[in-house]
Structures are given as structure tokens and as C-alpha cells.
PDB file of C-alpha atoms in Angstrom:
ATOM      1  CA  UNK A 279     -22.118   6.795 -54.619  1.00 96.00           C
ATOM      2  CA  UNK A 280     -20.534   8.373 -53.425  1.00 97.00           C
ATOM      3  CA  UNK A 281     -17.922  10.071 -55.829  1.00 97.00           C
ATOM      4  CA  UNK A 282     -21.756  11.220 -57.143  1.00 97.00           C
ATOM      5  CA  UNK A 283     -22.663  12.499 -54.323  1.00 98.00           C
ATOM      6  CA  UNK A 284     -18.945  14.649 -53.965  1.00 98.00           C
ATOM      7  CA  UNK A 285     -19.977  16.172 -57.361  1.00 97.00           C
ATOM      8  CA  UNK A 286     -22.504  17.107 -55.442  1.00 98.00           C
ATOM      9  CA  UNK A 287     -20.985  19.667 -52.792  1.00 98.00           C
ATOM     10  CA  UNK A 288     -22.744  17.170 -49.803  1.00 98.00           C
ATOM     11  CA  UNK A 289     -21.295  18.176 -46.458  1.00 98.00           C
ATOM     12  CA  UNK A 290     -22.787  14.707 -44.907  1.00 97.00           C
ATOM     13  CA  UNK A 291     -24.500  11.579 -45.506  1.00 98.00           C
ATOM     14  CA  UNK A 292     -26.511   9.663 -43.452  1.00 97.00           C
ATOM     15  CA  UNK A 293     -26.828   6.165 -44.681  1.00 96.00           C
ATOM     16  CA  UNK A 294     -29.311   4.795 -43.713  1.00 95.00           C
ATOM     17  CA  UNK A 295     -31.318   0.725 -42.911  1.00 93.00           C
ATOM     18  CA  UNK A 296     -34.345   0.959 -45.216  1.00 92.00           C
ATOM     19  CA  UNK A 297     -34.174  -1.792 -47.592  1.00 91.00           C
ATOM     20  CA  UNK A 298     -30.769  -3.149 -46.937  1.00 88.00           C
ATOM     21  CA  UNK A 299     -29.206  -6.114 -48.454  1.00 87.00           C
ATOM     22  CA  UNK A 300     -31.224  -8.976 -46.448  1.00 86.00           C
ATOM     23  CA  UNK A 301     -27.777 -10.913 -47.146  1.00 89.00           C
ATOM     24  CA  UNK A 302     -25.245  -8.919 -46.297  1.00 90.00           C
ATOM     25  CA  UNK A 303     -24.283  -8.353 -42.148  1.00 92.00           C
ATOM     26  CA  UNK A 304     -24.807  -4.134 -41.350  1.00 93.00           C
ATOM     27  CA  UNK A 305     -21.048  -4.052 -40.390  1.00 94.00           C
ATOM     28  CA  UNK A 306     -20.232  -4.732 -43.713  1.00 94.00           C
ATOM     29  CA  UNK A 307     -22.361  -2.646 -45.734  1.00 94.00           C
ATOM     30  CA  UNK A 308     -21.187   1.112 -42.915  1.00 96.00           C
ATOM     31  CA  UNK A 309     -17.739  -0.315 -43.452  1.00 96.00           C
ATOM     32  CA  UNK A 310     -17.677  -0.464 -47.274  1.00 95.00           C
ATOM     33  CA  UNK A 311     -19.215   3.188 -47.641  1.00 97.00           C
ATOM     34  CA  UNK A 312     -17.288   4.022 -44.214  1.00 97.00           C
ATOM     35  CA  UNK A 313     -14.321   3.401 -46.791  1.00 97.00           C
ATOM     36  CA  UNK A 314     -16.531   5.202 -49.470  1.00 98.00           C
ATOM     37  CA  UNK A 315     -16.065   8.622 -48.210  1.00 98.00           C
ATOM     38  CA  UNK A 316     -12.808   8.504 -46.821  1.00 97.00           C
ATOM     39  CA  UNK A 317     -11.491   8.144 -50.101  1.00 97.00           C
ATOM     40  CA  UNK A 318     -13.536  10.695 -52.165  1.00 97.00           C
ATOM     41  CA  UNK A 319     -11.741  13.984 -51.257  1.00 96.00           C
ATOM     42  CA  UNK A 320     -14.333  15.428 -49.885  1.00 97.00           C
ATOM     43  CA  UNK A 321     -14.623  15.919 -46.331  1.00 97.00           C
ATOM     44  CA  UNK A 322     -18.435  14.204 -46.450  1.00 98.00           C
ATOM     45  CA  UNK A 323     -19.910  13.511 -41.746  1.00 98.00           C
ATOM     46  CA  UNK A 324     -20.733   9.722 -42.199  1.00 98.00           C
ATOM     47  CA  UNK A 325     -23.890  10.000 -40.158  1.00 98.00           C
ATOM     48  CA  UNK A 326     -25.042   6.116 -39.011  1.00 97.00           C
ATOM     49  CA  UNK A 327     -28.044   5.290 -38.926  1.00 97.00           C
ATOM     50  CA  UNK A 328     -28.507   1.734 -38.037  1.00 94.00           C
ATOM     51  CA  UNK A 329     -31.103   2.227 -34.891  1.00 93.00           C
ATOM     52  CA  UNK A 330     -28.896   0.318 -33.180  1.00 92.00           C
ATOM     53  CA  UNK A 331     -29.984  -3.054 -34.567  1.00 92.00           C
ATOM     54  CA  UNK A 332     -27.286  -6.083 -34.660  1.00 92.00           C
ATOM     55  CA  UNK A 333     -25.714  -4.845 -31.912  1.00 94.00           C
ATOM     56  CA  UNK A 334     -24.351  -1.906 -33.472  1.00 95.00           C
ATOM     57  CA  UNK A 335     -22.534  -0.175 -30.826  1.00 95.00           C
ATOM     58  CA  UNK A 336     -20.096  -3.430 -30.893  1.00 95.00           C
ATOM     59  CA  UNK A 337     -19.078  -2.194 -34.441  1.00 96.00           C
ATOM     60  CA  UNK A 338     -19.876   1.022 -35.828  1.00 96.00           C
ATOM     61  CA  UNK A 339     -16.639   2.819 -34.371  1.00 95.00           C
ATOM     62  CA  UNK A 340     -14.901   0.347 -36.420  1.00 95.00           C
ATOM     63  CA  UNK A 341     -16.719   2.157 -40.323  1.00 96.00           C
ATOM     64  CA  UNK A 342     -15.390   5.382 -39.485  1.00 96.00           C
ATOM     65  CA  UNK A 343     -19.190   6.981 -38.174  1.00 97.00           C
ATOM     66  CA  UNK A 344     -18.407  10.169 -36.790  1.00 97.00           C
ATOM     67  CA  UNK A 345     -22.220   9.885 -35.132  1.00 97.00           C
ATOM     68  CA  UNK A 346     -24.560   6.838 -35.190  1.00 97.00           C
ATOM     69  CA  UNK A 347     -28.294   6.505 -34.961  1.00 96.00           C
ATOM     70  CA  UNK A 348     -28.378   4.682 -30.801  1.00 95.00           C
ATOM     71  CA  UNK A 349     -32.653   4.108 -31.479  1.00 93.00           C
ATOM     72  CA  UNK A 350     -35.215   3.700 -33.399  1.00 93.00           C
ATOM     73  CA  UNK A 351     -37.272   6.926 -35.207  1.00 95.00           C
ATOM     74  CA  UNK A 352     -38.362   9.120 -32.283  1.00 96.00           C
ATOM     75  CA  UNK A 353     -41.420  11.284 -32.350  1.00 96.00           C
ATOM     76  CA  UNK A 354     -43.399  14.434 -31.196  1.00 96.00           C
ATOM     77  CA  UNK A 355     -44.064  12.886 -27.323  1.00 96.00           C
ATOM     78  CA  UNK A 356     -42.936  12.998 -23.607  1.00 96.00           C
ATOM     79  CA  UNK A 357     -42.952   8.813 -24.172  1.00 96.00           C
ATOM     80  CA  UNK A 358     -41.224   8.443 -26.941  1.00 96.00           C
ATOM     81  CA  UNK A 359     -38.233  11.251 -25.697  1.00 97.00           C
ATOM     82  CA  UNK A 360     -38.921   8.860 -22.536  1.00 96.00           C
ATOM     83  CA  UNK A 361     -37.960   5.418 -24.014  1.00 96.00           C
ATOM     84  CA  UNK A 362     -35.237   7.072 -25.877  1.00 97.00           C
ATOM     85  CA  UNK A 363     -33.769   8.574 -22.454  1.00 96.00           C
ATOM     86  CA  UNK A 364     -34.140   4.934 -20.960  1.00 94.00           C
ATOM     87  CA  UNK A 365     -31.885   3.757 -24.006  1.00 94.00           C
ATOM     88  CA  UNK A 366     -28.876   5.602 -23.539  1.00 92.00           C
ATOM     89  CA  UNK A 367     -28.240   4.837 -20.614  1.00 90.00           C
ATOM     90  CA  UNK A 368     -26.530   1.382 -21.150  1.00 92.00           C
ATOM     91  CA  UNK A 369     -24.838   3.161 -24.383  1.00 94.00           C
ATOM     92  CA  UNK A 370     -23.523   6.512 -22.778  1.00 91.00           C
ATOM     93  CA  UNK A 371     -19.999   4.106 -22.744  1.00 91.00           C
ATOM     94  CA  UNK A 372     -20.419   4.325 -26.283  1.00 91.00           C
ATOM     95  CA  UNK A 373     -20.461   7.332 -26.410  1.00 91.00           C
ATOM     96  CA  UNK A 374     -17.752  10.181 -27.544  1.00 87.00           C
ATOM     97  CA  UNK A 375     -14.979  11.507 -29.247  1.00 89.00           C
ATOM     98  CA  UNK A 376     -14.893  10.092 -33.414  1.00 91.00           C
ATOM     99  CA  UNK A 377     -18.211   8.023 -32.530  1.00 95.00           C
ATOM    100  CA  UNK A 378     -20.968  10.297 -31.215  1.00 96.00           C
ATOM    101  CA  UNK A 379     -23.812   8.643 -29.593  1.00 97.00           C
ATOM    102  CA  UNK A 380     -26.585  10.371 -31.892  1.00 97.00           C
ATOM    103  CA  UNK A 381     -30.156   9.874 -30.520  1.00 97.00           C
ATOM    104  CA  UNK A 382     -32.002  11.544 -33.856  1.00 97.00           C
ATOM    105  CA  UNK A 383     -32.959  15.148 -34.406  1.00 97.00           C
ATOM    106  CA  UNK A 384     -34.780  17.554 -31.846  1.00 98.00           C
ATOM    107  CA  UNK A 385     -38.908  17.994 -31.903  1.00 97.00           C
ATOM    108  CA  UNK A 386     -39.110  20.691 -30.395  1.00 98.00           C
ATOM    109  CA  UNK A 387     -41.284  23.596 -31.962  1.00 96.00           C
ATOM    110  CA  UNK A 388     -42.711  20.425 -33.147  1.00 96.00           C
ATOM    111  CA  UNK A 389     -46.484  21.291 -31.439  1.00 96.00           C
ATOM    112  CA  UNK A 390     -46.870  18.087 -33.189  1.00 94.00           C
ATOM    113  CA  UNK A 391     -47.255  19.132 -36.487  1.00 91.00           C
ATOM    114  CA  UNK A 392     -45.537  17.184 -39.323  1.00 85.00           C
ATOM    115  CA  UNK A 393     -45.569  13.377 -40.143  1.00 84.00           C
ATOM    116  CA  UNK A 394     -43.929  12.756 -36.059  1.00 89.00           C
ATOM    117  CA  UNK A 395     -46.424  15.191 -34.588  1.00 85.00           C
ATOM    118  CA  UNK A 396     -48.457  12.725 -33.053  1.00 86.00           C
ATOM    119  CA  UNK A 397     -49.021  14.555 -29.323  1.00 89.00           C
ATOM    120  CA  UNK A 398     -47.196  17.535 -29.034  1.00 93.00           C
ATOM    121  CA  UNK A 399     -45.326  18.921 -25.982  1.00 96.00           C
ATOM    122  CA  UNK A 400     -45.867  21.822 -24.359  1.00 97.00           C
ATOM    123  CA  UNK A 401     -42.668  24.337 -23.975  1.00 98.00           C
ATOM    124  CA  UNK A 402     -41.279  23.198 -20.490  1.00 98.00           C
ATOM    125  CA  UNK A 403     -41.328  19.392 -21.688  1.00 98.00           C
ATOM    126  CA  UNK A 404     -39.182  20.840 -24.914  1.00 98.00           C
ATOM    127  CA  UNK A 405     -36.872  22.639 -22.452  1.00 98.00           C
ATOM    128  CA  UNK A 406     -36.203  19.561 -21.100  1.00 98.00           C
ATOM    129  CA  UNK A 407     -35.824  17.670 -23.744  1.00 98.00           C
ATOM    130  CA  UNK A 408     -33.365  20.103 -25.055  1.00 98.00           C
ATOM    131  CA  UNK A 409     -31.615  19.578 -21.838  1.00 98.00           C
ATOM    132  CA  UNK A 410     -30.572  15.812 -21.522  1.00 98.00           C
ATOM    133  CA  UNK A 411     -30.047  15.754 -25.741  1.00 98.00           C
ATOM    134  CA  UNK A 412     -27.384  18.535 -24.646  1.00 98.00           C
ATOM    135  CA  UNK A 413     -26.049  16.886 -21.889  1.00 98.00           C
ATOM    136  CA  UNK A 414     -25.560  13.244 -22.529  1.00 96.00           C
ATOM    137  CA  UNK A 415     -23.822  14.553 -25.880  1.00 96.00           C
ATOM    138  CA  UNK A 416     -25.972  13.528 -28.580  1.00 97.00           C
ATOM    139  CA  UNK A 417     -25.379  15.306 -32.523  1.00 97.00           C
ATOM    140  CA  UNK A 418     -27.844  18.430 -31.588  1.00 98.00           C
ATOM    141  CA  UNK A 419     -29.753  18.144 -35.063  1.00 97.00           C
ATOM    142  CA  UNK A 420     -33.070  21.152 -35.328  1.00 97.00           C
ATOM    143  CA  UNK A 421     -35.918  18.617 -36.983  1.00 95.00           C
ATOM    144  CA  UNK A 422     -39.277  21.023 -36.593  1.00 95.00           C
ATOM    145  CA  UNK A 423     -40.028  23.817 -39.324  1.00 94.00           C
ATOM    146  CA  UNK A 424     -37.608  26.774 -38.726  1.00 94.00           C
ATOM    147  CA  UNK A 425     -39.652  29.556 -40.881  1.00 95.00           C
ATOM    148  CA  UNK A 426     -41.801  29.202 -37.903  1.00 92.00           C
ATOM    149  CA  UNK A 427     -39.963  28.906 -35.280  1.00 96.00           C
ATOM    150  CA  UNK A 428     -42.208  31.173 -32.115  1.00 97.00           C
ATOM    151  CA  UNK A 429     -40.059  33.150 -29.584  1.00 97.00           C
ATOM    152  CA  UNK A 430     -39.881  30.492 -26.647  1.00 98.00           C
ATOM    153  CA  UNK A 431     -38.439  27.955 -29.214  1.00 98.00           C
ATOM    154  CA  UNK A 432     -35.754  30.161 -30.245  1.00 98.00           C
ATOM    155  CA  UNK A 433     -35.649  30.953 -26.669  1.00 98.00           C
ATOM    156  CA  UNK A 434     -34.636  27.133 -26.055  1.00 98.00           C
ATOM    157  CA  UNK A 435     -32.675  25.916 -29.381  1.00 98.00           C
ATOM    158  CA  UNK A 436     -30.292  29.280 -29.310  1.00 98.00           C
ATOM    159  CA  UNK A 437     -29.638  28.310 -25.568  1.00 98.00           C
ATOM    160  CA  UNK A 438     -25.673  29.322 -25.524  1.00 98.00           C
ATOM    161  CA  UNK A 439     -24.791  28.104 -22.614  1.00 97.00           C
ATOM    162  CA  UNK A 440     -26.160  24.935 -23.370  1.00 98.00           C
ATOM    163  CA  UNK A 441     -25.135  24.687 -26.445  1.00 98.00           C
ATOM    164  CA  UNK A 442     -21.504  25.057 -25.150  1.00 98.00           C
ATOM    165  CA  UNK A 443     -21.928  22.015 -22.228  1.00 98.00           C
ATOM    166  CA  UNK A 444     -23.072  19.780 -25.928  1.00 98.00           C
ATOM    167  CA  UNK A 445     -20.115  20.961 -27.279  1.00 97.00           C
ATOM    168  CA  UNK A 446     -17.327  20.581 -24.733  1.00 97.00           C
ATOM    169  CA  UNK A 447     -13.997  20.026 -25.877  1.00 95.00           C
ATOM    170  CA  UNK A 448     -13.377  17.792 -23.849  1.00 95.00           C
ATOM    171  CA  UNK A 449     -16.582  14.982 -24.768  1.00 94.00           C
ATOM    172  CA  UNK A 450     -16.730  13.092 -21.568  1.00 94.00           C
ATOM    173  CA  UNK A 451     -19.416  11.286 -20.510  1.00 93.00           C
ATOM    174  CA  UNK A 452     -22.158  11.645 -18.286  1.00 95.00           C
ATOM    175  CA  UNK A 453     -22.262   9.768 -14.505  1.00 95.00           C
ATOM    176  CA  UNK A 454     -25.253   8.822 -12.830  1.00 94.00           C
ATOM    177  CA  UNK A 455     -26.238  10.927  -9.240  1.00 93.00           C
ATOM    178  CA  UNK A 456     -28.579  10.295  -6.659  1.00 87.00           C
ATOM    179  CA  UNK A 457     -31.431  12.529  -5.929  1.00 73.00           C
ATOM    180  CA  UNK A 458     -33.274  11.691  -2.475  1.00 68.00           C
ATOM    181  CA  UNK A 459     -36.805  11.333  -1.475  1.00 65.00           C
ATOM    182  CA  UNK A 460     -37.942  10.578  -5.181  1.00 76.00           C
ATOM    183  CA  UNK A 461     -37.404   8.129  -8.295  1.00 82.00           C
ATOM    184  CA  UNK A 462     -38.661   9.789 -11.032  1.00 88.00           C
ATOM    185  CA  UNK A 463     -36.401  11.993 -10.443  1.00 92.00           C
ATOM    186  CA  UNK A 464     -32.836  11.533 -12.135  1.00 94.00           C
ATOM    187  CA  UNK A 465     -30.148  14.014 -11.983  1.00 95.00           C
ATOM    188  CA  UNK A 466     -26.651  13.710 -13.798  1.00 96.00           C
ATOM    189  CA  UNK A 467     -23.138  15.468 -14.198  1.00 97.00           C
ATOM    190  CA  UNK A 468     -20.336  15.506 -16.896  1.00 97.00           C
ATOM    191  CA  UNK A 469     -16.543  16.700 -15.979  1.00 98.00           C
ATOM    192  CA  UNK A 470     -15.676  19.651 -18.472  1.00 98.00           C
ATOM    193  CA  UNK A 471     -12.577  20.234 -19.754  1.00 97.00           C
ATOM    194  CA  UNK A 472     -11.787  23.817 -18.070  1.00 97.00           C
ATOM    195  CA  UNK A 473     -12.618  22.016 -14.672  1.00 97.00           C
ATOM    196  CA  UNK A 474     -16.276  23.047 -14.314  1.00 98.00           C
ATOM    197  CA  UNK A 475     -18.975  20.404 -14.208  1.00 98.00           C
ATOM    198  CA  UNK A 476     -22.457  20.592 -16.112  1.00 98.00           C
ATOM    199  CA  UNK A 477     -25.121  18.953 -13.525  1.00 98.00           C
ATOM    200  CA  UNK A 478     -28.948  18.249 -14.635  1.00 97.00           C
ATOM    201  CA  UNK A 479     -31.686  17.402 -13.340  1.00 96.00           C
ATOM    202  CA  UNK A 480     -34.862  16.043 -14.759  1.00 96.00           C
ATOM    203  CA  UNK A 481     -38.617  15.816 -13.866  1.00 96.00           C
ATOM    204  CA  UNK A 482     -39.768  12.318 -15.707  1.00 94.00           C
ATOM    205  CA  UNK A 483     -43.005  12.878 -13.753  1.00 93.00           C
ATOM    206  CA  UNK A 484     -46.513  15.133 -13.944  1.00 94.00           C
ATOM    207  CA  UNK A 485     -45.588  16.433 -10.183  1.00 94.00           C
ATOM    208  CA  UNK A 486     -43.424  18.925  -8.704  1.00 94.00           C
ATOM    209  CA  UNK A 487     -41.012  17.657  -5.803  1.00 91.00           C
ATOM    210  CA  UNK A 488     -37.863  18.223  -3.834  1.00 90.00           C
ATOM    211  CA  UNK A 489     -34.507  17.262  -5.114  1.00 91.00           C
ATOM    212  CA  UNK A 490     -31.670  16.884  -2.631  1.00 92.00           C
ATOM    213  CA  UNK A 491     -27.485  16.194  -3.483  1.00 93.00           C
ATOM    214  CA  UNK A 492     -25.360  15.840  -1.469  1.00 94.00           C
ATOM    215  CA  UNK A 493     -21.908  17.046  -3.448  1.00 95.00           C
ATOM    216  CA  UNK A 494     -19.694  14.709  -2.673  1.00 95.00           C
ATOM    217  CA  UNK A 495     -20.750  12.087  -5.191  1.00 95.00           C
ATOM    218  CA  UNK A 496     -18.992  15.053  -7.215  1.00 95.00           C
ATOM    219  CA  UNK A 497     -16.240  13.880  -5.791  1.00 93.00           C
ATOM    220  CA  UNK A 498     -15.947  17.553  -3.550  1.00 94.00           C
ATOM    221  CA  UNK A 499     -16.661  15.873  -0.016  1.00 93.00           C
ATOM    222  CA  UNK A 500     -16.015  17.810   3.217  1.00 90.00           C
ATOM    223  CA  UNK A 501     -12.643  17.368   3.555  1.00 93.00           C
ATOM    224  CA  UNK A 502     -11.495  19.422   0.179  1.00 94.00           C
ATOM    225  CA  UNK A 503     -12.548  22.440   1.602  1.00 94.00           C
ATOM    226  CA  UNK A 504     -14.364  23.676  -1.074  1.00 96.00           C
ATOM    227  CA  UNK A 505     -18.567  23.834  -2.228  1.00 97.00           C
ATOM    228  CA  UNK A 506     -20.313  25.042  -5.789  1.00 97.00           C
ATOM    229  CA  UNK A 507     -21.607  27.588  -7.496  1.00 98.00           C
ATOM    230  CA  UNK A 508     -23.882  26.981  -9.738  1.00 98.00           C
ATOM    231  CA  UNK A 509     -24.510  29.547 -12.981  1.00 98.00           C
ATOM    232  CA  UNK A 510     -28.181  28.158 -14.383  1.00 98.00           C
ATOM    233  CA  UNK A 511     -27.941  28.388 -17.782  1.00 98.00           C
ATOM    234  CA  UNK A 512     -32.112  28.355 -18.303  1.00 97.00           C
ATOM    235  CA  UNK A 513     -32.263  31.322 -16.016  1.00 94.00           C
ATOM    236  CA  UNK A 514     -30.842  33.889 -13.971  1.00 92.00           C
ATOM    237  CA  UNK A 515     -30.042  32.376 -10.642  1.00 93.00           C
ATOM    238  CA  UNK A 516     -26.503  31.752  -9.192  1.00 95.00           C
ATOM    239  CA  UNK A 517     -26.595  28.982  -6.151  1.00 93.00           C
ATOM    240  CA  UNK A 518     -23.924  28.716  -3.906  1.00 96.00           C
ATOM    241  CA  UNK A 519     -23.742  24.838  -2.589  1.00 96.00           C
ATOM    242  CA  UNK A 520     -23.847  25.216   1.800  1.00 93.00           C
ATOM    243  CA  UNK A 521     -23.446  22.556   3.773  1.00 93.00           C
ATOM    244  CA  UNK A 522     -22.101  20.073   0.932  1.00 94.00           C
ATOM    245  CA  UNK A 523     -26.388  20.010   0.000  1.00 94.00           C
ATOM    246  CA  UNK A 524     -28.364  21.700  -3.228  1.00 94.00           C
ATOM    247  CA  UNK A 525     -31.841  21.860  -2.362  1.00 93.00           C
ATOM    248  CA  UNK A 526     -34.775  22.432  -4.430  1.00 93.00           C
ATOM    249  CA  UNK A 527     -37.643  22.452  -6.246  1.00 94.00           C
ATOM    250  CA  UNK A 528     -38.487  21.395  -9.324  1.00 95.00           C
ATOM    251  CA  UNK A 529     -41.786  21.809 -11.450  1.00 96.00           C
ATOM    252  CA  UNK A 530     -43.925  18.898 -13.591  1.00 97.00           C
ATOM    253  CA  UNK A 531     -41.397  17.651 -16.401  1.00 97.00           C
ATOM    254  CA  UNK A 532     -39.324  20.264 -15.892  1.00 98.00           C
ATOM    255  CA  UNK A 533     -35.308  20.608 -15.792  1.00 97.00           C
ATOM    256  CA  UNK A 534     -32.526  21.400 -13.681  1.00 97.00           C
ATOM    257  CA  UNK A 535     -29.603  22.687 -15.398  1.00 98.00           C
ATOM    258  CA  UNK A 536     -26.342  24.407 -14.422  1.00 98.00           C
ATOM    259  CA  UNK A 537     -22.869  25.003 -15.141  1.00 98.00           C
ATOM    260  CA  UNK A 538     -20.317  24.382 -11.589  1.00 98.00           C
ATOM    261  CA  UNK A 539     -17.339  25.849 -10.763  1.00 98.00           C
ATOM    262  CA  UNK A 540     -15.589  24.105  -7.565  1.00 97.00           C
ATOM    263  CA  UNK A 541     -14.914  26.913  -4.764  1.00 97.00           C
ATOM    264  CA  UNK A 542     -13.377  27.467  -1.674  1.00 96.00           C
ATOM    265  CA  UNK A 543     -16.223  27.411   1.003  1.00 92.00           C
TER     266      UNK A 543
END
């Protein structure tokens, strides 16, 4: 099979879990395919898609896969986005160089169309969906029909600053912050290769909320004499944190994402 794929000049193989041999473990079958791909004479990216079954996270890096589907299939609904996000939190320690956690394709711009369309989302929810996938380091694969993208969909999917965060060469894991006052607000940060810090805040509720984050959680207590200069990746907004605390309102289902530089006070 792999010799055939190589003869077709295939660049990526998504090896799915449908109709797998019932008598063989997933670990064995994926390792077998990984070995074949590594010896076919062509550089074919191995995308493993066992839906996270059979404790995939424990053995997937042994197979030679460059990315692995960490959940079941996505669909174009807020419930699906939220569910996949929640499943990723415990799997983040397994995400990184060599083999990336695949949170499934992006549904940005589907608007309820296609075989996974279902409810459809609005542009604010698509923006947040893209922000989460990018910050958490998932491979970014467009799922909508690119022939019919509107301007807002194109704007979301081509956000260069957010893609730079996703593609940062250090590939470090996120860590959780504790935004004060609201359990529906989730906040995460990621140290980037050049010393910058990516910061993402996500509102999972249908109500506007206030966000308050103490930057000592980012390793910047008052005693350092340093603070953050925060450049929004979505808006033309630059914020310098004062008194060690970032405070901002966030709209329903919206996201705030910043690339932050450590600067003198």
C-alpha cells in the first residue's frame, strides 16, 4: 500500500481507524504503517487517526506518527468545540515536537453546511474556535469549502500573528491561568521561542464577563520590576499592564489573544 502511495507522490497519509483488524491491537497496526512509511523512499507525513481509542497517548509516539487524532470527530456546533477543548486539557503533556495532538479539522466558515454542519456557528464563535486550536498547538486544517469563503472566514483563517503562535518553533505546552470572578472564562499562556508570551482568554458562555489576570502567574511578580506590553492578534490594540493586573471585558463566546513582550515598568 505504501509503495503505491509513494508512486502517486502522496505527501500526507491519514491512517484512520475504520474497519481496523479486530484481532490486532491499534498499537501494532499503527507501528506497522509507520515503519512502512519510513522506508518507502518518500517523505510522507503520517497522520494517525485512532480517535484517541485504546489509550493512544501512551504509545502513539513510538509509531513514527507526526500527528495523532486525540478525540472523535468534530462537528460544526459549539457543543463539539467545547467538548474537544475539554478533552485536550489532560492530553497537553503528550503534545509537542515529533508528534502533535490533532484536535481535528477547523469548522470555521462552514455555517452549518456539509456533512458535519449540524448547527453552524457565528463568526465570533469561529474566531474563538480558531484561537483555541492555534494556541493549544493543534495542526490547522481548513474544513470549509475554500471556493466559497466569505471575507470574515478568510480573515479568521489567515490571521498571521495567531498562525505564528501556533507554528512557534519551541512548540511549548500551554499552562492554565486563573482569571478571577468567572468559571466560564478560561485563560492559558504559552512561552514562545524569543521570550514573548502568548496569552489567550476564552469566554465559553453566552454572557459578557470581566476578566482579571495577575501577571505574577506568568512569572512576573512585582519584585522583578518588569511588566507586559500586550499586542492583540485580533484588534489594533496594545495594552501595557499596570499594577501587575490585566483587566478586560470579554463578549459572549469571544476570545482575547495577545502576544506579550516582557518590558521594564
